[in-house]
Short mmCIF file of C-alpha atoms in Angstrom, two decimals:
data_model
loop_
_atom_site.label_atom_id
_atom_site.label_comp_id
_atom_site.label_asym_id
_atom_site.label_seq_id
_atom_site.Cartn_x
_atom_site.Cartn_y
_atom_site.Cartn_z
CA MET A 6 -0.17 -0.01 -0.02
CA ILE A 7 1.36 3.35 -0.72
CA VAL A 8 0.79 5.92 1.99
CA GLU A 9 -0.98 9.08 1.45
CA LYS A 10 1.13 11.97 0.26
CA GLU A 11 -0.19 14.01 3.09
CA TYR A 12 1.32 12.51 5.68
CA LEU A 13 4.29 14.35 6.70
CA PRO A 14 7.02 13.89 9.53
CA ARG A 15 6.63 16.42 11.99
CA LEU A 16 9.16 15.33 14.11
CA VAL A 17 12.50 13.06 13.35
CA PHE A 18 14.59 11.67 16.38
CA TRP A 19 17.63 10.86 15.70
CA GLU A 20 19.55 8.63 18.06
CA THR A 21 22.97 10.14 16.93
CA THR A 22 24.89 7.34 18.92
CA LYS A 23 24.48 4.81 21.53
CA GLY A 24 27.20 6.46 23.77
CA CYS A 25 26.22 7.90 26.78
CA ASN A 26 27.96 8.91 29.96
CA LEU A 27 24.96 8.19 32.00
CA ARG A 28 23.25 4.71 32.94
CA CYS A 29 19.64 5.37 33.52
CA ILE A 30 17.18 2.67 34.73
CA HIS A 31 14.64 3.47 32.16
CA CYS A 32 16.47 4.04 28.77
CA ARG A 33 14.98 2.72 26.14
CA ALA A 34 18.89 1.84 24.68
CA THR A 35 21.92 -0.18 26.09
CA ALA A 36 23.99 2.68 26.81
CA LEU A 37 27.86 2.39 25.80
CA ASP A 38 30.49 4.24 27.46
CA HIS A 39 32.12 5.01 24.13
CA MET A 40 30.42 5.96 20.25
CA SER A 41 29.57 2.66 18.27
CA PRO A 42 31.70 2.18 14.91
CA ASP A 43 27.74 1.28 13.81
CA ASP A 44 26.94 4.92 13.91
CA LEU A 45 25.88 6.98 10.72
CA SER A 46 28.99 8.65 9.29
CA THR A 47 29.28 12.83 9.24
CA ARG A 48 28.79 12.19 5.64
CA GLU A 49 25.70 9.60 5.98
CA GLY A 50 24.25 12.30 8.44
CA PHE A 51 24.13 14.93 6.20
CA ASP A 52 22.81 12.48 3.41
CA LEU A 53 19.95 11.87 5.72
CA LEU A 54 19.25 15.26 6.59
CA ASP A 55 18.84 16.18 2.46
CA GLN A 56 16.65 13.40 1.98
CA ILE A 57 14.33 14.48 4.71
CA ARG A 58 14.76 18.33 3.63
CA SER A 59 13.71 17.23 0.15
CA PHE A 60 10.18 16.31 0.93
CA SER A 61 9.60 17.90 4.54
CA ARG A 62 10.11 20.03 6.88
CA PRO A 63 10.28 18.58 10.31
CA ILE A 64 12.13 19.25 13.91
CA ILE A 65 15.20 17.17 13.97
CA VAL A 66 15.93 16.15 17.14
CA LEU A 67 19.21 15.11 17.93
CA SER A 68 19.00 12.53 20.41
CA GLY A 69 21.00 9.23 22.00
CA GLY A 70 22.82 8.29 23.81
CA GLU A 71 24.18 11.19 24.62
CA PRO A 72 24.73 12.91 21.34
CA LEU A 73 27.51 15.52 22.80
CA TYR A 74 29.48 12.34 22.64
CA ARG A 75 29.88 12.78 19.08
CA LYS A 76 32.52 14.95 17.89
CA ASP A 77 31.05 16.25 14.90
CA ILE A 78 27.52 16.77 16.60
CA PHE A 79 27.72 20.65 16.00
CA ASP A 80 28.82 20.20 12.09
CA ILE A 81 25.40 18.19 11.70
CA ALA A 82 23.40 20.71 13.35
CA SER A 83 24.81 23.73 11.72
CA TYR A 84 24.34 21.53 8.46
CA GLY A 85 20.42 20.88 9.38
CA THR A 86 20.13 24.89 9.97
CA GLU A 87 21.73 25.68 6.67
CA LYS A 88 19.29 23.18 4.63
CA GLY A 89 16.35 24.87 6.67
CA LEU A 90 15.69 22.37 8.95
CA ARG A 91 14.81 23.03 13.00
CA MET A 92 17.04 21.45 14.85
CA VAL A 93 16.88 20.66 18.14
CA LEU A 94 19.13 18.91 20.86
CA ALA A 95 18.30 16.46 23.28
CA THR A 96 21.02 15.78 26.02
CA ASN A 97 21.77 14.99 29.68
CA GLY A 98 22.91 18.37 30.47
CA THR A 99 25.72 17.32 32.26
CA MET A 100 28.07 18.08 29.42
CA VAL A 101 27.08 21.20 28.39
CA THR A 102 30.24 23.49 29.75
CA LYS A 103 29.98 27.31 29.18
CA GLU A 104 31.88 26.58 25.74
CA ILE A 105 29.79 23.66 24.82
CA ALA A 106 26.79 26.15 25.59
CA LYS A 107 28.43 28.66 22.90
CA LYS A 108 28.93 25.73 20.41
CA ILE A 109 25.13 24.47 20.88
CA VAL A 110 23.97 28.64 20.23
CA ASP A 111 26.68 28.96 17.36
CA SER A 112 24.98 25.98 15.65
CA GLY A 113 22.02 27.02 14.87
CA ILE A 114 19.79 24.74 17.45
CA LYS A 115 16.77 26.23 18.50
CA ARG A 116 16.00 24.28 21.63
CA VAL A 117 17.77 22.01 23.99
CA SER A 118 15.87 19.41 26.19
CA ILE A 119 17.09 18.46 29.30
CA SER A 120 16.11 15.14 31.39
CA ILE A 121 15.69 16.05 35.01
CA ASP A 122 14.00 12.80 36.89
CA GLY A 123 12.93 14.08 40.02
CA GLY A 124 12.08 17.45 41.91
CA LYS A 125 15.01 16.41 44.66
CA ALA A 126 18.36 16.24 43.11
CA GLY A 127 18.73 12.01 45.24
CA THR A 128 15.48 11.20 43.02
CA HIS A 129 17.04 12.15 39.69
CA ASP A 130 20.62 10.90 40.68
CA ASP A 131 19.60 7.38 41.71
CA PHE A 132 17.62 7.37 38.07
CA ARG A 133 20.41 8.34 36.45
CA LYS A 134 22.67 6.39 38.32
CA ILE A 135 25.48 8.91 38.51
CA PRO A 136 26.02 10.99 41.68
CA GLY A 137 25.95 14.73 40.95
CA SER A 138 24.30 14.62 37.76
CA PHE A 139 21.38 16.75 38.77
CA ASP A 140 23.69 19.80 39.63
CA GLU A 141 25.70 19.24 36.64
CA ALA A 142 22.37 19.14 34.57
CA MET A 143 21.50 22.76 36.62
CA ARG A 144 24.59 24.17 35.48
CA GLY A 145 23.62 22.82 32.09
CA PHE A 146 20.74 24.80 32.56
CA SER A 147 22.24 27.92 33.23
CA ASN A 148 25.52 28.34 30.83
CA LEU A 149 22.52 28.06 28.06
CA LYS A 150 20.15 30.18 29.68
CA GLU A 151 23.04 32.68 29.83
CA LEU A 152 22.86 32.56 25.89
CA GLY A 153 19.10 32.71 25.72
CA MET A 154 18.37 29.31 24.62
CA SER A 155 15.15 27.73 24.28
CA LEU A 156 14.84 25.16 26.97
CA GLN A 157 13.05 22.08 27.82
CA ILE A 158 12.62 19.82 30.79
CA ASN A 159 11.47 16.25 29.85
CA THR A 160 10.66 14.01 32.81
CA THR A 161 10.11 9.72 32.77
CA ILE A 162 7.05 9.28 35.02
CA ALA A 163 7.59 6.25 36.89
CA LYS A 164 6.60 5.19 40.51
CA HIS A 165 9.95 6.50 41.84
CA ASN A 166 9.16 9.94 41.06
CA TYR A 167 5.50 10.62 39.92
CA LYS A 168 4.55 12.45 43.73
CA GLU A 169 7.30 14.65 42.86
CA LEU A 170 5.41 16.19 39.53
CA PRO A 171 4.32 19.35 41.33
CA GLU A 172 8.05 20.13 42.55
CA ILE A 173 9.39 18.95 39.14
CA LEU A 174 6.46 21.54 37.68
CA ASP A 175 7.63 23.97 40.33
CA LEU A 176 11.60 23.63 39.21
CA ALA A 177 10.55 23.93 35.98
CA LEU A 178 8.88 27.48 36.50
CA ARG A 179 11.92 28.52 38.63
CA LEU A 180 14.58 27.88 35.84
CA GLY A 181 12.69 30.07 33.07
CA VAL A 182 12.01 27.05 30.84
CA ASP A 183 9.87 27.22 27.83
CA ALA A 184 8.20 23.36 28.34
CA LEU A 185 8.06 20.64 30.42
CA HIS A 186 7.14 17.53 28.32
CA THR A 187 6.47 14.39 30.70
CA PHE A 188 7.08 10.57 29.25
CA LEU A 189 4.92 7.95 30.78
CA LEU A 190 7.31 4.98 31.14
CA VAL A 191 7.50 2.59 28.11
CA PRO A 192 8.67 -1.11 29.29
CA VAL A 193 11.38 -1.45 26.35
CA GLY A 194 15.20 -1.65 26.53
CA CYS A 195 16.08 -1.23 30.30
CA GLY A 196 12.65 -0.19 30.74
CA VAL A 197 11.45 -4.04 30.63
CA ASP A 198 13.64 -4.68 33.81
CA ILE A 199 11.51 -2.06 35.95
CA ALA A 200 8.58 -2.39 34.47
CA GLU A 201 6.92 -4.25 37.07
CA ASP A 202 8.02 -2.16 39.60
CA GLN A 203 8.24 0.98 38.39
CA MET A 204 4.97 1.27 35.66
CA VAL A 205 2.60 3.54 37.25
CA PRO A 206 -1.15 1.65 37.36
CA ALA A 207 -3.41 2.84 34.77
CA ASP A 208 -5.75 4.78 37.78
CA GLU A 209 -2.75 6.41 38.76
CA TYR A 210 -2.02 7.60 35.34
CA GLU A 211 -5.19 8.84 34.90
CA ALA A 212 -4.95 11.09 38.13
CA ILE A 213 -1.90 12.50 36.90
CA LEU A 214 -3.42 13.35 33.54
CA ASN A 215 -6.12 15.06 35.18
CA TRP A 216 -3.32 17.19 37.40
CA PHE A 217 -1.64 17.96 34.07
CA TYR A 218 -5.22 19.01 32.79
CA ASP A 219 -5.39 21.20 35.75
CA ARG A 220 -2.05 22.90 35.87
CA SER A 221 -2.44 23.44 32.13
CA LYS A 222 -5.06 26.08 32.85
CA ASP A 223 -2.63 27.68 35.25
CA VAL A 224 0.84 27.80 34.28
CA MET A 225 2.04 29.85 30.83
CA ILE A 226 4.87 27.26 30.08
CA ASP A 227 4.50 24.28 27.39
CA LEU A 228 3.25 21.27 28.96
CA LYS A 229 3.21 18.26 27.32
CA ALA A 230 2.54 14.56 28.53
CA THR A 231 4.59 12.64 25.73
CA CYS A 232 3.88 8.89 25.25
CA ALA A 233 0.17 9.11 27.34
CA PRO A 234 -1.91 9.95 24.50
CA HIS A 235 -4.96 9.36 26.56
CA TYR A 236 -4.39 12.63 27.96
CA PHE A 237 -6.45 13.78 24.80
CA ARG A 238 -8.94 11.76 25.78
CA VAL A 239 -9.11 13.52 29.28
CA ARG A 240 -8.47 16.58 28.07
CA ALA A 241 -11.78 15.96 25.96
CA GLN A 242 -13.59 14.69 28.67
CA ARG A 243 -12.86 17.35 30.88
CA ILE A 244 -13.86 20.08 28.76
CA LEU A 245 -17.13 18.54 27.61
CA GLU A 246 -17.54 17.98 31.74
CA GLU A 247 -17.36 21.88 31.82
CA LYS A 248 -19.30 22.68 29.16
CA LYS A 249 -21.93 20.96 30.63
CA GLY A 250 -21.88 22.32 34.02
CA GLY A 251 -22.17 25.85 32.19
CA ILE A 252 -18.15 26.50 32.98
CA LYS A 253 -16.74 28.13 30.04
CA PRO A 254 -14.18 25.72 29.23
CA GLN A 255 -10.40 26.98 28.18
CA PRO A 256 -9.77 25.61 24.26
CA PHE A 257 -8.35 22.74 23.41
CA VAL A 258 -4.75 23.62 23.53
CA ALA A 259 -3.65 25.01 26.66
CA PRO A 260 -2.80 28.42 27.18
CA GLY A 261 1.13 27.67 27.71
CA THR A 262 1.10 25.58 24.28
CA ARG A 263 -0.60 28.46 22.60
CA LEU A 264 1.54 31.26 24.11
CA LYS A 265 4.84 29.06 22.78
CA ALA A 266 3.11 28.21 19.54
CA GLY A 267 4.95 29.33 16.26
CA HIS A 268 8.29 29.41 17.67
CA VAL A 269 9.70 26.59 16.03
CA ASP A 270 7.49 23.67 15.01
CA THR A 271 5.16 22.85 12.10
CA ILE A 272 2.33 20.33 13.34
CA THR A 273 0.38 18.20 10.63
CA CYS A 274 -3.46 18.46 11.34
CA GLU A 275 -6.00 16.41 9.59
CA GLY A 276 -8.89 18.99 7.62
CA ILE A 277 -6.50 21.97 8.44
CA MET A 278 -7.83 23.60 4.76
CA GLY A 279 -11.41 22.35 5.27
CA ASP A 280 -10.59 19.30 2.91
CA GLY A 281 -10.12 16.27 4.89
CA LYS A 282 -6.77 15.90 4.31
CA ALA A 283 -3.60 16.31 6.49
CA HIS A 284 -1.56 19.53 6.14
CA ASN A 285 1.20 21.19 7.81
CA ALA A 286 0.45 24.63 10.67
CA SER A 287 3.07 26.45 12.18
CA GLY A 288 3.30 26.29 15.68
CA LEU A 289 6.09 24.79 18.24
CA SER A 290 3.52 22.96 20.19
CA ALA A 291 0.19 22.90 18.73
CA MET A 292 -1.18 19.28 19.87
CA THR A 293 -3.10 17.55 16.95
CA LYS A 294 -3.10 14.02 18.37
CA GLY A 295 -2.34 11.50 21.08
CA CYS A 296 0.25 8.51 19.48
CA LEU A 297 1.77 10.06 16.24
CA ALA A 298 3.93 6.91 15.53
CA GLY A 299 4.74 6.89 12.32
CA THR A 300 1.78 9.54 11.26
CA GLY A 301 3.64 12.29 12.40
CA ILE A 302 7.03 11.40 13.79
CA CYS A 303 9.50 8.44 13.32
CA PHE A 304 12.86 7.42 15.42
CA ILE A 305 15.90 6.70 13.23
CA SER A 306 18.54 4.80 15.45
CA ASN A 307 22.13 5.10 15.12
CA LYS A 308 22.62 2.16 12.62
CA GLY A 309 19.99 4.10 10.50
CA ASP A 310 17.40 1.84 11.17
CA VAL A 311 13.48 3.82 11.12
CA TYR A 312 10.89 2.84 13.72
CA PRO A 313 7.38 4.58 14.18
CA CYS A 314 8.87 5.84 17.74
CA GLY A 315 12.04 5.32 20.00
CA TYR A 316 9.96 2.84 22.02
CA LEU A 317 8.26 0.55 19.34
CA PRO A 318 11.26 -1.60 18.36
CA VAL A 319 9.54 -2.76 14.94
CA THR A 320 11.89 -1.60 12.18
CA ALA A 321 10.24 0.03 8.89
CA GLY A 322 13.42 0.09 6.90
CA ASN A 323 17.01 1.41 7.12
CA VAL A 324 18.46 4.58 5.64
CA ARG A 325 21.35 2.55 4.72
CA THR A 326 19.75 0.54 1.91
CA THR A 327 16.22 2.62 1.36
CA PRO A 328 15.80 6.30 0.73
CA PHE A 329 13.87 8.16 3.78
CA GLU A 330 11.19 9.05 1.39
CA ALA A 331 10.20 5.63 0.39
CA ILE A 332 9.96 4.47 4.19
CA TRP A 333 7.92 7.19 4.93
CA ARG A 334 5.30 6.96 2.72
CA ASP A 335 5.79 3.39 1.39
CA SER A 336 5.90 0.92 4.80
CA LYS A 337 3.27 -1.08 5.51
CA LEU A 338 4.17 -0.48 9.14
CA PHE A 339 3.50 3.03 8.96
CA ALA A 340 0.26 2.52 6.93
CA ASN A 341 -1.12 0.57 9.58
CA LEU A 342 -0.50 2.73 12.17
CA ARG A 343 -2.21 5.77 10.26
CA ASP A 344 -5.31 3.70 9.78
CA PRO A 345 -7.39 4.04 13.32
CA GLY A 346 -9.95 1.43 11.96
CA LEU A 347 -7.01 -1.31 12.41
CA LEU A 348 -7.09 -0.84 16.15
CA THR A 349 -8.35 -4.00 18.12
CA GLY A 350 -9.60 -4.22 21.78
CA LYS A 351 -11.36 -1.34 23.51
CA CYS A 352 -9.13 0.93 21.56
CA GLY A 353 -10.78 0.05 18.47
CA ILE A 354 -14.27 1.00 19.69
CA CYS A 355 -13.27 3.72 21.69
CA GLU A 356 -15.11 7.55 20.93
CA TYR A 357 -11.56 8.92 21.59
CA LYS A 358 -9.46 6.72 19.20
CA HIS A 359 -9.37 9.39 16.47
CA ILE A 360 -7.43 11.98 18.92
CA CYS A 361 -5.88 9.52 21.09
CA GLU A 362 -5.22 5.96 19.66
CA GLY A 363 -3.45 4.45 22.88
CA CYS A 364 0.29 4.25 23.03
CA ARG A 365 1.17 1.57 20.45
CA ALA A 366 4.54 0.80 21.85
CA ARG A 367 2.87 -0.04 25.10
CA ALA A 368 0.56 -2.24 23.54
CA TYR A 369 3.60 -4.00 21.91
CA ALA A 370 5.42 -4.37 24.91
CA VAL A 371 2.92 -6.31 26.78
CA THR A 372 1.02 -8.33 23.70
CA GLY A 373 3.33 -8.46 20.92
CA ASP A 374 0.82 -6.55 18.93
CA TYR A 375 0.96 -2.82 17.94
CA LEU A 376 -2.44 -2.57 16.84
CA SER A 377 -3.97 -3.77 20.27
CA GLU A 378 -5.26 -2.00 22.87
CA GLU A 379 -3.25 0.66 25.25
CA PRO A 380 -2.90 -1.43 28.14
CA PHE A 381 -2.31 1.33 30.91
CA CYS A 382 -5.62 2.91 30.64
CA SER A 383 -8.61 3.09 32.93
CA PHE A 384 -11.23 4.48 30.48
CA GLU A 385 -14.47 1.86 28.97
CA PRO A 386 -15.62 3.36 25.91
CA LYS A 387 -19.15 4.29 25.77
CA GLY A 388 -19.25 3.48 21.98
CA GLN A 389 -21.11 5.04 19.02
CA ALA A 390 -23.72 7.17 21.17
CA ALA A 391 -20.67 9.37 22.52
CA LEU A 392 -18.77 9.92 19.13
CA HIS A 393 -20.57 12.43 17.34
CA GLU A 394 -20.09 14.61 20.67
CA VAL A 395 -16.49 13.94 20.74
CA HIS A 396 -16.37 14.95 17.46
CA GLN A 397 -18.15 18.12 17.72
CA LEU A 398 -15.78 19.47 20.61
CA HIS A 399 -12.42 18.53 18.33
CA GLN A 400 -13.84 20.64 15.81
CA GLU A 401 -16.17 23.55 17.43
CA ALA A 402 -14.66 27.11 18.03
CA GLU A 403 -14.71 29.96 20.75
CA GLU A 404 -16.93 31.38 18.05
CA GLU A 405 -17.41 30.08 14.65
CA LEU A 406 -14.89 32.00 12.66
CA PRO A 407 -12.05 34.21 13.07
CA GLY A 408 -12.40 38.13 12.30
CA LEU A 409 -11.81 37.92 8.41
CA ARG A 410 -9.91 40.69 7.00
CA MET A 411 -11.30 39.95 3.44
CA THR A 412 -14.40 39.01 1.77
CA TRP A 413 -15.24 35.00 1.72
CA SER A 414 -17.35 33.06 -0.35
CA ASP A 415 -19.76 31.08 1.70
CA GLU A 416 -18.54 28.03 0.40
CA ALA A 417 -15.04 29.27 1.18
CA LYS A 418 -16.35 30.16 4.80
CA THR A 419 -18.16 26.22 5.23
CA GLN A 420 -14.91 24.77 4.40
CA LEU A 421 -13.25 27.47 6.89
CA LYS A 422 -15.54 26.26 9.81
CA LYS A 423 -14.09 22.71 9.06
CA VAL A 424 -10.73 23.65 10.44
CA PRO A 425 -9.55 22.44 13.84
CA PHE A 426 -10.34 25.71 16.03
CA PHE A 427 -7.18 25.63 17.41
CA VAL A 428 -5.48 26.75 14.20
CA ARG A 429 -8.63 28.27 12.24
CA LYS A 430 -7.58 32.09 12.89
CA LYS A 431 -3.72 31.12 11.68
CA VAL A 432 -5.28 29.38 8.43
CA ALA A 433 -7.25 32.04 7.68
CA GLY A 434 -4.08 34.51 7.62
CA ARG A 435 -2.30 32.77 5.79
CA ILE A 436 -5.14 32.33 3.05
CA GLU A 437 -5.76 35.89 3.03
CA GLU A 438 -2.00 36.56 2.91
CA PHE A 439 -1.81 34.34 0.05
CA ALA A 440 -4.64 35.92 -1.53
CA SER A 441 -3.36 39.57 -1.07
CA SER A 442 0.00 38.93 -2.31
CA ASN A 443 -1.99 38.17 -5.53
CA HIS A 444 -4.17 40.65 -5.95
CA ILE A 445 -7.20 38.26 -5.12
CA ASP A 446 -10.26 40.25 -3.92
CA VAL A 447 -12.70 37.48 -2.81
CA ILE A 448 -11.79 34.02 -1.55
CA ASP A 449 -13.12 30.83 -2.62
CA PRO A 450 -12.64 27.06 -2.33
CA ASP A 451 -10.21 27.35 -5.40
CA VAL A 452 -8.24 30.17 -3.91
CA MET A 453 -7.74 28.02 -0.82
CA SER A 454 -6.79 25.10 -2.71
CA ARG A 455 -4.22 27.07 -4.12
CA ALA A 456 -2.92 28.53 -0.85
CA ARG A 457 -2.81 24.96 0.57
CA ALA A 458 -0.30 24.11 -2.60
CA VAL A 459 1.82 26.94 -1.80
CA GLY A 460 1.97 26.22 1.65
CA GLU A 461 2.91 22.11 1.17
CA ARG A 462 6.01 23.33 -1.37
CA GLY A 463 7.22 25.67 1.35
#
């Protein structure tokens, strides 16, 4: 099956090396204390970036291992920047001296994420297995902050630290980071060995995600629950409850996320141009749906193997033997992940499956089938009766249309109303900008289609 052209990668995670100076107990990889001879070479890395840029413009997350183990990491970052890609660095922070911080900035990297796995130094150090790693990471934050780098905290949530989440959020606010992304533990790699002891039960996950929703209302940094697609279901449920209770709910995308939108990211939303297809929309932290494995993101290993995400160990191909675009477009694995109709178990009948889909990696880890139901979700689907209500929530706006500066035909307005409300204003603005620059007086569906085509080529 040939994958529809409209699916474009939003985020590409590249495991630049397995070499790392820490030995974290949850790591999806088995870290080495040196670079692997199997790592993609500098030339292969440049070629990979060229292949990606030839048909898309995703964020490239340079990860590891510890990416700063690579002597050519700044050459790679600079090359990607020159090609017009948004380059991001995911590090444990312990190697970020003042000199390294300057090199990071000079290479054009747009954001640095640093992993912090506890609100207290002891919790973090126990998890990372290196005493003093918390303090070294804090120095890394400080060195980057002094140079104005956009910063993000990544936190893996497990039994050892989930009660410290409020402290971790307070730390993020004190540090002045732009984002806090939480990763719910997936039992792969080293995580398999600790899964039984460290996996948070489904009901606790539910409480954590509800806490996350509550805090998303009152903090002006981007809060994102990663590897927790059921957060989208929780969020939709809470908004529906607020509406039914006569409370004006917040937008589907939280204030902190909206505040950060447009900084780096490009997202892929279905129906963004009112035509039922998937297209790009600007926004660093805009959230489209839950599990994006193989639909909006993918993971490339240090050896060039392409996976739907870093936690789902089923390969779609290898860039050393197959062009990346061919893997992205033609992989049967990716095609299956792009079809929610193939989901089984309660995910298959869930009214929220189109905005959640469950974690395909956890499903695979527990059952061996990446299309089976999410094993760490306590929600019981209510079926088709609730489907229309959920669909309406995801589509409706606080107002039907944003303020329009130009004349739109009735047909064009109808199409615009089908655009998800959290990107509707931006889409309308881009279409009007296209029309104005081309001396078009009235916007109709044909103009919208032409504007979309220009956006896709960009």
